[in-house]
Amino acid sequence: MKSKKQNTATQTWEMMQCARESLGQTCLQKIFSRGQTQINRYCSTPIHEDHQRNPFDRLHLLFTELEQAGERELVIAALNHLASTVGCRAQETTEYVPDKMTVAEECLDDYPEKVELDRLITINASPAIVRRQGEHTCREIMETVISYEQHCAEQDY
């Protein structure tokens, strides 16, 4: 069994270099349907004249454009697809921020998401769609929890 090595790549071109080292030039050429020269351009540091955006850079640009176009859910779905190869899912890093004025309003805000989750399960929707809706539901519930915590802190509970 091959021993795990520490990967310190932080830039996309470094990630491409590591991929080339791990998989080999020929494998990358087959995956991307590109020749040796193009793969080398993907792996070169941006200070080189012939450096070109590699697939990681292009995906980042695509996801940025989609998010700006209001397609956040599509970006999350794509990220989850990519992350599934290593058994992971995308998770927001931002804090939950209640978007209603009162705890009662936050509680009411939970219902439509839960109803939609149950509806999707009832119609045998794709498990990926159900999971995504479940994540929306959890997000709404966490907004309610945060709202309640804030309310209790204001009341000195």
PDB file of C-alpha atoms in Angstrom, residues 6 33 48 50 69 72 82 84 88-89 91 100 105-106 118 130 135 139 143 145 154:
ATOM      1  CA  GLN A   6       1.470  15.469   2.878  1.00  0.00           C
ATOM      2  CA  SER A  33      -8.372  15.520 -23.991  1.00  0.00           C
ATOM      3  CA  HIS A  48       5.449  32.026 -17.109  1.00  0.00           C
ATOM      4  CA  ASP A  50       2.544  30.523 -21.670  1.00  0.00           C
ATOM      5  CA  ALA A  69     -26.430  35.085 -11.929  1.00  0.00           C
ATOM      6  CA  ARG A  72     -26.303  29.505  -5.965  1.00  0.00           C
ATOM      7  CA  LEU A  82     -17.331  16.999  -7.051  1.00  0.00           C
ATOM      8  CA  SER A  84     -18.808  13.143  -3.411  1.00  0.00           C
ATOM      9  CA  CYS A  88     -17.874  15.064   1.462  1.00  0.00           C
ATOM     10  CA  ARG A  89     -20.554  17.692   0.949  1.00  0.00           C
ATOM     11  CA  GLN A  91     -21.385  23.297   3.829  1.00  0.00           C
ATOM     12  CA  LYS A 100     -37.462  37.395  10.711  1.00  0.00           C
ATOM     13  CA  GLU A 105     -42.045  34.352  12.788  1.00  0.00           C
ATOM     14  CA  GLU A 106     -38.887  32.234  12.510  1.00  0.00           C
ATOM     15  CA  ASP A 118     -42.048  15.855   3.004  1.00  0.00           C
ATOM     16  CA  VAL A 130     -34.323  15.396  -1.026  1.00  0.00           C
ATOM     17  CA  GLU A 135     -30.215  20.992   4.089  1.00  0.00           C
ATOM     18  CA  ARG A 139     -30.728  25.947   7.707  1.00  0.00           C
ATOM     19  CA  GLU A 143     -32.130  30.356  12.053  1.00  0.00           C
ATOM     20  CA  VAL A 145     -32.627  28.271  17.081  1.00  0.00           C
ATOM     21  CA  GLU A 154     -32.040  39.491  25.814  1.00  0.00           C
TER      22      GLU A 154
END
